[in-house]
Short mmCIF file of C-alpha atoms and ligand atoms in Angstrom, two decimals:
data_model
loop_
_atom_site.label_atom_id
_atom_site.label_comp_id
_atom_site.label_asym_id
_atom_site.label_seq_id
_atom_site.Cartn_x
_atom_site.Cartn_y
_atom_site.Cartn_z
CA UNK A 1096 0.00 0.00 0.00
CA UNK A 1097 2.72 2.44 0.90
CA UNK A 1098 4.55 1.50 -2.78
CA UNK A 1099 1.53 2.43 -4.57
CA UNK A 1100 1.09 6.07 -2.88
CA UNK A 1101 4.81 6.14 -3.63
CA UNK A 1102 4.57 5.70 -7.13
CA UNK A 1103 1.44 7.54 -7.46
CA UNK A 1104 3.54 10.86 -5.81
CA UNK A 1105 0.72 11.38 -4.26
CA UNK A 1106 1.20 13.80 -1.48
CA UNK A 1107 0.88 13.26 2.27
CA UNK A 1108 -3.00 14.23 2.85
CA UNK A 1109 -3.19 11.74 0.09
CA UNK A 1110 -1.64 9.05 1.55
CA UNK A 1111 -3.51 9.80 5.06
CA UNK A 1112 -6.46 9.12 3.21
CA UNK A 1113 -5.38 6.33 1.66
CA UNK A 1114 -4.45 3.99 5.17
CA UNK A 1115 -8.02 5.20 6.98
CA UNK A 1116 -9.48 3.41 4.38
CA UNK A 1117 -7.28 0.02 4.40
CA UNK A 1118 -8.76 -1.84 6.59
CA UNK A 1119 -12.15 -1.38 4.76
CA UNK A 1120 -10.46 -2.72 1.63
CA UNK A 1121 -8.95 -5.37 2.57
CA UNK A 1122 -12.24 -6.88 4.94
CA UNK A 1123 -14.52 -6.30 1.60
CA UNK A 1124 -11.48 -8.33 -0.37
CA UNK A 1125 -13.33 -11.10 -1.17
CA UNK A 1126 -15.85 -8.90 -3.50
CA UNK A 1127 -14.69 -9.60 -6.78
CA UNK A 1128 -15.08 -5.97 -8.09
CA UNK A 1129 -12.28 -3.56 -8.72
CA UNK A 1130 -12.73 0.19 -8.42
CA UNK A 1131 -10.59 2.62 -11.17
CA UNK A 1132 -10.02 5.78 -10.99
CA UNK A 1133 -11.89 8.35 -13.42
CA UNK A 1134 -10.39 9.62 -16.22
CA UNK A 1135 -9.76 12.81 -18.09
CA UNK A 1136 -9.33 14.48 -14.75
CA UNK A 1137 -8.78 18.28 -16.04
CA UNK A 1138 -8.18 21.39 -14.01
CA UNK A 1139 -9.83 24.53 -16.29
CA UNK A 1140 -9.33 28.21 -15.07
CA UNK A 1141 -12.86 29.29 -16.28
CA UNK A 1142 -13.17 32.90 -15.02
CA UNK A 1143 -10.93 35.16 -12.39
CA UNK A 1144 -9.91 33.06 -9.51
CA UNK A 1145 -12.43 30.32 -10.20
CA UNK A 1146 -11.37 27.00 -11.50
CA UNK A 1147 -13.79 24.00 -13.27
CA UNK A 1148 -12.57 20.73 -12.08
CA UNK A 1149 -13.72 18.10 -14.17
CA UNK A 1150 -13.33 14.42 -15.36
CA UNK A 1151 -14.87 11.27 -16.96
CA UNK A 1152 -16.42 7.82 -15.14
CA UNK A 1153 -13.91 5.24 -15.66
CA UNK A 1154 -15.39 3.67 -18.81
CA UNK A 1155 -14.04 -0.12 -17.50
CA UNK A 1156 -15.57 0.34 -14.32
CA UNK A 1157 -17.82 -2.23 -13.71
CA UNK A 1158 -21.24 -0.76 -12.83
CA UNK A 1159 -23.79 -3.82 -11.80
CA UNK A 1160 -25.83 -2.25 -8.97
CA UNK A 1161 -23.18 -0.61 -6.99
CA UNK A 1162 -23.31 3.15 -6.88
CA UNK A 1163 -20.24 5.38 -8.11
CA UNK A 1164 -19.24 8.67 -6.30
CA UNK A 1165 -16.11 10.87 -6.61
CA UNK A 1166 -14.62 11.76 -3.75
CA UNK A 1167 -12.89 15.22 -4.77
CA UNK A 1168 -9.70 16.37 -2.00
CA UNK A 1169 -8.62 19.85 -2.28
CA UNK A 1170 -5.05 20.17 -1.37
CA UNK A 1171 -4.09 24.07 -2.38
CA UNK A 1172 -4.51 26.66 -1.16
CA UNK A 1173 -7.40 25.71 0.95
CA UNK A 1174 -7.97 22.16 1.44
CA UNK A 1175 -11.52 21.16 1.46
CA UNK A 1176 -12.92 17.79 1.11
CA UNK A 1177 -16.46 16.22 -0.30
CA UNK A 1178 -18.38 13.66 -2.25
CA UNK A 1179 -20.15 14.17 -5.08
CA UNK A 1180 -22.12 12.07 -7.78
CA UNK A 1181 -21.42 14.87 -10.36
CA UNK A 1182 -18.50 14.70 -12.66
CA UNK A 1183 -17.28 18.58 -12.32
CA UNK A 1184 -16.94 21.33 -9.40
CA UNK A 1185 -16.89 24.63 -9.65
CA UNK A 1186 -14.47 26.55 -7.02
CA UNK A 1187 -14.58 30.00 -6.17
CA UNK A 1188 -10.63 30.21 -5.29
CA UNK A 1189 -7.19 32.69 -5.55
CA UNK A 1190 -5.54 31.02 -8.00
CA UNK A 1191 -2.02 33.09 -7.60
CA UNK A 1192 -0.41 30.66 -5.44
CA UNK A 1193 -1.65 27.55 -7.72
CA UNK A 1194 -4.22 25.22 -7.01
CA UNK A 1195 -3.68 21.10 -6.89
CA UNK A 1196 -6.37 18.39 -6.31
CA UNK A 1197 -6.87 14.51 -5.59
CA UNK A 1198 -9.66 12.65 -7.15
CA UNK A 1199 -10.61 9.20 -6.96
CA UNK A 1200 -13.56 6.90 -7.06
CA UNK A 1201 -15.95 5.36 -4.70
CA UNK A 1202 -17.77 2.43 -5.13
CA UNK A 1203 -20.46 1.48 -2.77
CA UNK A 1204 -22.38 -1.39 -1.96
CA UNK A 1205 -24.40 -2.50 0.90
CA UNK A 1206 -23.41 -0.50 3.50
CA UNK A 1207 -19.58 -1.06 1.85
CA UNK A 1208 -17.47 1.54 0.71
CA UNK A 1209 -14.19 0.92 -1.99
CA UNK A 1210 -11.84 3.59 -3.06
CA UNK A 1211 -10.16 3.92 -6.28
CA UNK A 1212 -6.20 4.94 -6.43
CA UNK A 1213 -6.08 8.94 -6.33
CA UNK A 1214 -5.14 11.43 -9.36
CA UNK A 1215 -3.82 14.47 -8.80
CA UNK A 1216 -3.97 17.35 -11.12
CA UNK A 1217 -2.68 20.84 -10.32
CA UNK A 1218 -2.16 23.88 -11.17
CA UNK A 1219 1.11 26.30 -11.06
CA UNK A 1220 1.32 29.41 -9.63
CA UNK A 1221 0.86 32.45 -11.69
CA UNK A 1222 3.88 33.36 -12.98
CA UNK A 1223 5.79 36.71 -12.08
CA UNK A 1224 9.15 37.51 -9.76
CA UNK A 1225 8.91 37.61 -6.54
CA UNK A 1226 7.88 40.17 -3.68
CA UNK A 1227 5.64 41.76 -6.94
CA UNK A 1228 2.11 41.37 -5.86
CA UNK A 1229 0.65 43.60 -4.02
CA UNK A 1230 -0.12 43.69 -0.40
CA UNK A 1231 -2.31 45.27 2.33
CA UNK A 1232 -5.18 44.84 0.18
CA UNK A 1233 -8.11 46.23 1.42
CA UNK A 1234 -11.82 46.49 -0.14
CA UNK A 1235 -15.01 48.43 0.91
CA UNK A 1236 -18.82 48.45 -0.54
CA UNK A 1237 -21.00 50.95 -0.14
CA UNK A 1238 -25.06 50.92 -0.98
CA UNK A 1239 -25.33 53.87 -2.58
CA UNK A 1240 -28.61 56.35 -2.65
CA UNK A 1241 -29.83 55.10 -5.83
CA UNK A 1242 -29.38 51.04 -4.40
CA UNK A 1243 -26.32 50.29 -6.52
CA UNK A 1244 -23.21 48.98 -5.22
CA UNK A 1245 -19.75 50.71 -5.06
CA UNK A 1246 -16.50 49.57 -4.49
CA UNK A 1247 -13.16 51.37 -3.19
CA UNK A 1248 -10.14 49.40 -2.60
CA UNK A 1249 -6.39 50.17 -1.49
CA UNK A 1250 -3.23 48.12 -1.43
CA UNK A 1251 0.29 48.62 -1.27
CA UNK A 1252 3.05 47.82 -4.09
CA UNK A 1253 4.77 44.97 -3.54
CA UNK A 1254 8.26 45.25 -1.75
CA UNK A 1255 9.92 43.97 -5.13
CA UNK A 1256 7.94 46.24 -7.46
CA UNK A 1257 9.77 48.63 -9.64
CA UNK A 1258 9.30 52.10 -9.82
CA UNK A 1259 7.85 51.78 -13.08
CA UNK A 1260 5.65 49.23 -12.26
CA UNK A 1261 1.60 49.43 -12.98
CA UNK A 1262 -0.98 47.95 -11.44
CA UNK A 1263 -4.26 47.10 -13.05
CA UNK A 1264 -7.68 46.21 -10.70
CA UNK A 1265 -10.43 43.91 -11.54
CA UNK A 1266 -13.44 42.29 -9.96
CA UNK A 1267 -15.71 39.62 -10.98
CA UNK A 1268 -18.81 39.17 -9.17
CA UNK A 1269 -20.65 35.60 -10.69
CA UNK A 1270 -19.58 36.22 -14.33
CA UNK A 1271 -19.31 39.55 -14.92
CA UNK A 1272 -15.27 40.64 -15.27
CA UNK A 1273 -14.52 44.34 -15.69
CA UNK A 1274 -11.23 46.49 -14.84
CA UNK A 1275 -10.78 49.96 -13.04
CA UNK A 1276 -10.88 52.89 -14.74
CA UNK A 1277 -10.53 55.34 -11.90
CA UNK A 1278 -7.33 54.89 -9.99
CA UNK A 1279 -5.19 56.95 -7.53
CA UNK A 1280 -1.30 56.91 -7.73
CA UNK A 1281 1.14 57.28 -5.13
CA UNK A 1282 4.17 59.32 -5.75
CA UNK A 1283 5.91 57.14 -8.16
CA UNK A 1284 2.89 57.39 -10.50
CA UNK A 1285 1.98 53.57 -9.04
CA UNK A 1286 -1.91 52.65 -8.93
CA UNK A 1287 -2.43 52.11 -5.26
CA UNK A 1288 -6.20 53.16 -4.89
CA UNK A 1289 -9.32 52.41 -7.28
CA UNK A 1290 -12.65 53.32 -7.54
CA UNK A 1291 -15.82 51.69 -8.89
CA UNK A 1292 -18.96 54.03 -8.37
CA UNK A 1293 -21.48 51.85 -10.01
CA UNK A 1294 -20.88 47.80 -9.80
CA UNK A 1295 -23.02 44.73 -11.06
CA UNK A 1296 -22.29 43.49 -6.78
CA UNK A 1297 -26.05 42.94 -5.88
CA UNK A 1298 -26.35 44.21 -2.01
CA UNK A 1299 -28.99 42.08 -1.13
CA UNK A 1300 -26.74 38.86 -2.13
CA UNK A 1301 -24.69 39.32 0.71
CA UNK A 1302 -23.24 35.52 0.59
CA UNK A 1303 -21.36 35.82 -2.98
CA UNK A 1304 -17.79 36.38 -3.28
CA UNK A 1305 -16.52 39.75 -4.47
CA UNK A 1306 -13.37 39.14 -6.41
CA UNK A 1307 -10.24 40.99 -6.48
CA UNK A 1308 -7.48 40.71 -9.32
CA UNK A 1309 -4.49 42.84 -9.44
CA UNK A 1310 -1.74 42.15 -12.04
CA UNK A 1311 0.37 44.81 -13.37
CA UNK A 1312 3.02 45.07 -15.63
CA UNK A 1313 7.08 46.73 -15.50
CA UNK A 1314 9.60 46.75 -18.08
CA UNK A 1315 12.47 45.77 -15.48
CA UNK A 1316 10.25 42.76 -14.23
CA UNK A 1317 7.40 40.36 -14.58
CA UNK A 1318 4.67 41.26 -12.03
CA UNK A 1319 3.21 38.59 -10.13
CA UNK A 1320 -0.89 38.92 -10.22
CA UNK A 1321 -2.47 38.62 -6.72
CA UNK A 1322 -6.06 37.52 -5.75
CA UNK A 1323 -8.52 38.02 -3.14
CA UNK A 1324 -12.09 36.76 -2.72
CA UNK A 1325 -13.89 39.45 -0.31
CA UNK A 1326 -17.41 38.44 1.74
CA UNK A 1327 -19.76 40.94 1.08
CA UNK A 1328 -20.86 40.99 4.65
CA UNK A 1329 -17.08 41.36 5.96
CA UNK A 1330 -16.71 44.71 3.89
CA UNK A 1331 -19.90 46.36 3.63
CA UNK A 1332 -19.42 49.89 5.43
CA UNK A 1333 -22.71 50.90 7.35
CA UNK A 1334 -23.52 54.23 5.79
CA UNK A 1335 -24.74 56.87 7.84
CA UNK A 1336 -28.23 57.42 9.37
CA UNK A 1337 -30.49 59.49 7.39
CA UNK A 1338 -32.08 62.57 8.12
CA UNK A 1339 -30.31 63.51 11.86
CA UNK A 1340 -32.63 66.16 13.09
CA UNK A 1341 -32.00 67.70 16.27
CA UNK A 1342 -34.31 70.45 18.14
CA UNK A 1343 -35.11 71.78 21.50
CA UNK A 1344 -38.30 71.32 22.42
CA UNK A 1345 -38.79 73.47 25.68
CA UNK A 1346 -35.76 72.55 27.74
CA UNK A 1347 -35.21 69.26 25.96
CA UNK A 1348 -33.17 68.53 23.43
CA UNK A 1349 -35.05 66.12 20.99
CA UNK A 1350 -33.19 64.28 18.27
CA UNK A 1351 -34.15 62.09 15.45
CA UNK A 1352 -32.83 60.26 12.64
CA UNK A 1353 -33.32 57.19 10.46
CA UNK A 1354 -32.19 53.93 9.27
CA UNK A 1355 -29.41 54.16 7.33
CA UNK A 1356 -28.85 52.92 3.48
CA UNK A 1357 -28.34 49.38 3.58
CA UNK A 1358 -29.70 45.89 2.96
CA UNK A 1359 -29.99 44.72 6.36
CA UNK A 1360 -33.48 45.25 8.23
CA UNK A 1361 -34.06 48.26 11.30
CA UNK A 1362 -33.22 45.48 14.30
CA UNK A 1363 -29.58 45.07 13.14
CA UNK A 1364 -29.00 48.68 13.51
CA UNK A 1365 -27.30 50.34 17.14
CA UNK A 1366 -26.43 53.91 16.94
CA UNK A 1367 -23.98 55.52 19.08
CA UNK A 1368 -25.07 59.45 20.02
CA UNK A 1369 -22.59 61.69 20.92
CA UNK A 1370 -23.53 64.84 22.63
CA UNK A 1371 -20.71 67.79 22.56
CA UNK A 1372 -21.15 71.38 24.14
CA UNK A 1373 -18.92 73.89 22.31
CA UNK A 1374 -19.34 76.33 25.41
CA UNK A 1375 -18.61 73.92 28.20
CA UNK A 1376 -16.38 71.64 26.44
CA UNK A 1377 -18.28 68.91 27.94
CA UNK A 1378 -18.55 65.42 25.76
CA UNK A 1379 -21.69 63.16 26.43
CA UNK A 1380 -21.77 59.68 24.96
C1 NAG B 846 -10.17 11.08 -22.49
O1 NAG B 846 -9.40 11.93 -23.30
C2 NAG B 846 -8.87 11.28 -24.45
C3 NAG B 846 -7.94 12.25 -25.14
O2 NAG B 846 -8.47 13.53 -25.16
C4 NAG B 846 -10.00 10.83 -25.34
O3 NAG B 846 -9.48 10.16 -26.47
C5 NAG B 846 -10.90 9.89 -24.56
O4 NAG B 846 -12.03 9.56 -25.32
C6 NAG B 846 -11.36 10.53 -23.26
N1 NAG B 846 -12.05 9.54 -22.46
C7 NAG B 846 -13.33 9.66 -22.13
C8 NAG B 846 -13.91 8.55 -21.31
O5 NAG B 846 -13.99 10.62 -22.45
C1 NAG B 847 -29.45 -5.66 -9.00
O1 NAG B 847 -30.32 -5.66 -7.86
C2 NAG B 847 -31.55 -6.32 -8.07
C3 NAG B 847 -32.43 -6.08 -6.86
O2 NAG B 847 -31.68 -5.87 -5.69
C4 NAG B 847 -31.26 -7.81 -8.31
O3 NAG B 847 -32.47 -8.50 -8.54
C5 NAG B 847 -30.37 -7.95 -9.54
O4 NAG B 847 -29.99 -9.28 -9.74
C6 NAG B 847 -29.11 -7.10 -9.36
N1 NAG B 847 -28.37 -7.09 -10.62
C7 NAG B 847 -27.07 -7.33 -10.68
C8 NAG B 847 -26.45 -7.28 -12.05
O5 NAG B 847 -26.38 -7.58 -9.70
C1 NAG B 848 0.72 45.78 5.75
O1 NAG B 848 0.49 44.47 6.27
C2 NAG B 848 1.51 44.03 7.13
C3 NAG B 848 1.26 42.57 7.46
O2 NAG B 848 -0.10 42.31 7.58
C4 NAG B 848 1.53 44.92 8.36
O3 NAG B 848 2.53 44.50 9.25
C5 NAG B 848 1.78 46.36 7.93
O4 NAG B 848 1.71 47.21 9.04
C6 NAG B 848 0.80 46.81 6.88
N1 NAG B 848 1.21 48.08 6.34
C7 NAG B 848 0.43 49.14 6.29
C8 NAG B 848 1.04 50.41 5.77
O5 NAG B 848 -0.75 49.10 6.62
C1 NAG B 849 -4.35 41.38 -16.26
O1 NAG B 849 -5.44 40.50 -16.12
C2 NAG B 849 -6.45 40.68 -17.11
C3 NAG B 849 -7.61 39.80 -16.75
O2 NAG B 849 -7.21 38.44 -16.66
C4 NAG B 849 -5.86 40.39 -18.50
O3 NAG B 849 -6.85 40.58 -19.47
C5 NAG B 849 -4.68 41.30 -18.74
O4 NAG B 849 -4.06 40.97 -19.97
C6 NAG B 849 -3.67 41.19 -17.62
N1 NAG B 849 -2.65 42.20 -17.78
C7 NAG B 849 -1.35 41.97 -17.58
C8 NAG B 849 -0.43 43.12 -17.77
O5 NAG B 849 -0.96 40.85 -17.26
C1 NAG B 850 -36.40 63.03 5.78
O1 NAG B 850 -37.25 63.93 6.41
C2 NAG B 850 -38.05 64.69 5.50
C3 NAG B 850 -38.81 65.71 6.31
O2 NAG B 850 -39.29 65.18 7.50
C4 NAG B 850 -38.97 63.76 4.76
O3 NAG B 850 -39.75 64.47 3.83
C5 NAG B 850 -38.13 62.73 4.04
O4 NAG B 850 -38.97 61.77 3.41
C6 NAG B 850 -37.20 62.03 4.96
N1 NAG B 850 -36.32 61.21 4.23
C7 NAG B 850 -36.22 59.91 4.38
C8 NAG B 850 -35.22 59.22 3.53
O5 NAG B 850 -36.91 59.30 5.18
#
């Protein structure tokens, strides 16, 4: 067992895998079936930092009455592991440090389960010198007045970055792709800051990844692209409440306002009132 995974170079989390299930194969030995791999497994970048993994049923594997799942491992950059009868998956993923995956079969039958051998397909790392990327990336969104999203984000040039070097920002949100066009230099003439008043981001679909791709390009080196997937919920910024009224009404002092912008309902909303005299100096929270 150990000189297969050897030969197979599959890696470690592999190979873990593999020996929880030995004792399972060899106590359902005596079933004279044999479980292949699929084939055709193929790793397809399909949109910005989102990858189709797909492959084919084995077409030798015996099929009789037993039923056939994949059992899909991610290894890179974020390991993950399911079962699935489908023959593809779709991951949402930054792709800049590569992606790899294990794939193998599983057969089962009364109760049993059998394992194919694993595959692994991966996927390099985008290419670019090092220390390039960006950092300190950082996104907001906004619901605007007229319910549209925007979107303001800020990073820093990578420590390896020449002077020369430009950066270019795009998001994808489900299929839609499109670059910056309003960006804000730093004193070297580098993109460091970009604006999008108006994006397809739907505020009310708070669970969808907002994607991030920044790749740039130098004459004195190959800049590395860099990726981010942003929650929607983790960088909406809570606008401010609407229509702050204040007035004294005999010796009171009455204010009111109301519920900010946003897509989330009255009872998530605490407001914090601050109270300042100008005369006294005196601060009231
Ligand atoms: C796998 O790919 C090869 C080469 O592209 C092709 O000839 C073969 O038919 C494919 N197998 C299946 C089961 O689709
Ligand atoms: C499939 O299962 C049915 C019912 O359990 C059984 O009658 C039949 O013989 C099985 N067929 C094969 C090929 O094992
Ligand atoms: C950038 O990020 C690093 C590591 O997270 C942090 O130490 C550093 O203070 C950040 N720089 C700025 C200017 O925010
Ligand atoms: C940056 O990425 C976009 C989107 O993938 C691509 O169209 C463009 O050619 C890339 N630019 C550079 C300089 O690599
Ligand atoms: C703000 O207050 C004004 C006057 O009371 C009112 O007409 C308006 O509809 C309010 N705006 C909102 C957004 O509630």
């Amino acid at each position: 067992m150990i000189c297969l995974c050897c030969s197979l170079l599959v890696t470690s989390c592999c190979f873990k895998q593999f020996t929880e299930h030995h004792a399972m194969e060899i106590f359902v030995f005596s079933l004279p079936v044999q479980v292949l791999p699929p084939v055709n497994f193929t790793l397809t970048v399909s949109a910005l930092a989102q990858v189709l993994l797909h492959w084919k049923p084995n077409p030798n594997q015996e099929q009789r009455n037993y039923t056939i799942r994949y059992d899909l491992k991610i290894l890179s950059p974020v390991p993950e592991e399911y079962d699935t009868k489908r023959t593809y998956s779709i991951q949402a993923v930054a792709l800049h440090n590569g992606f790899s995956a294990c794939l193998r079969t599983l057969l089962l039958h009364g109760g049993l389960q059998l394992s194919s051998e694993w595959l692994k397909e991966e996927l390099p790392p985008l290419p670019g010198a090092p220390e390039t990327s960006v950092t300190n990336l950082s996104c907001v969104t906004h619901l605007t007045t007229s319910s549209t999203v925007s979107l303001h984000c800020t990073w820093l040039p990578g420590q390896g970055a020449p002077e020369d070097t430009k950066y270019f920002l795009f998001y994808r949100y489900e299929m839609y792709t499109e670059e910056c066009q309003d960006y804000i230099q730093d004193k070297w003439d580098r993109n460091i800051e970009c604006r999008f008043s108006v994006t397809h981001i739907d505020a009310e679909e708070l669970d969808k990844p907002v994607v991030i791709h920044i790749n740039g390009s130098s004459k004195y080196a190959a800049i590395k692209p860099f990726q981010h997937l942003f929650n929607q919920n983790a960088i909406e910024k809570v606008n401010v409440p609407r229509n702050v009224s204040v007035f004294l009404e005999q010796n009171d002092l009455l204010a009111t306002w109301e519920k900010p912008i946003s897509p989330f309902p009255k009872e998530c909303f605490e407001y914090e009132f601050y109270l300042f005299n100008w005369k006294s100096g005196n601060k009231q929270v």
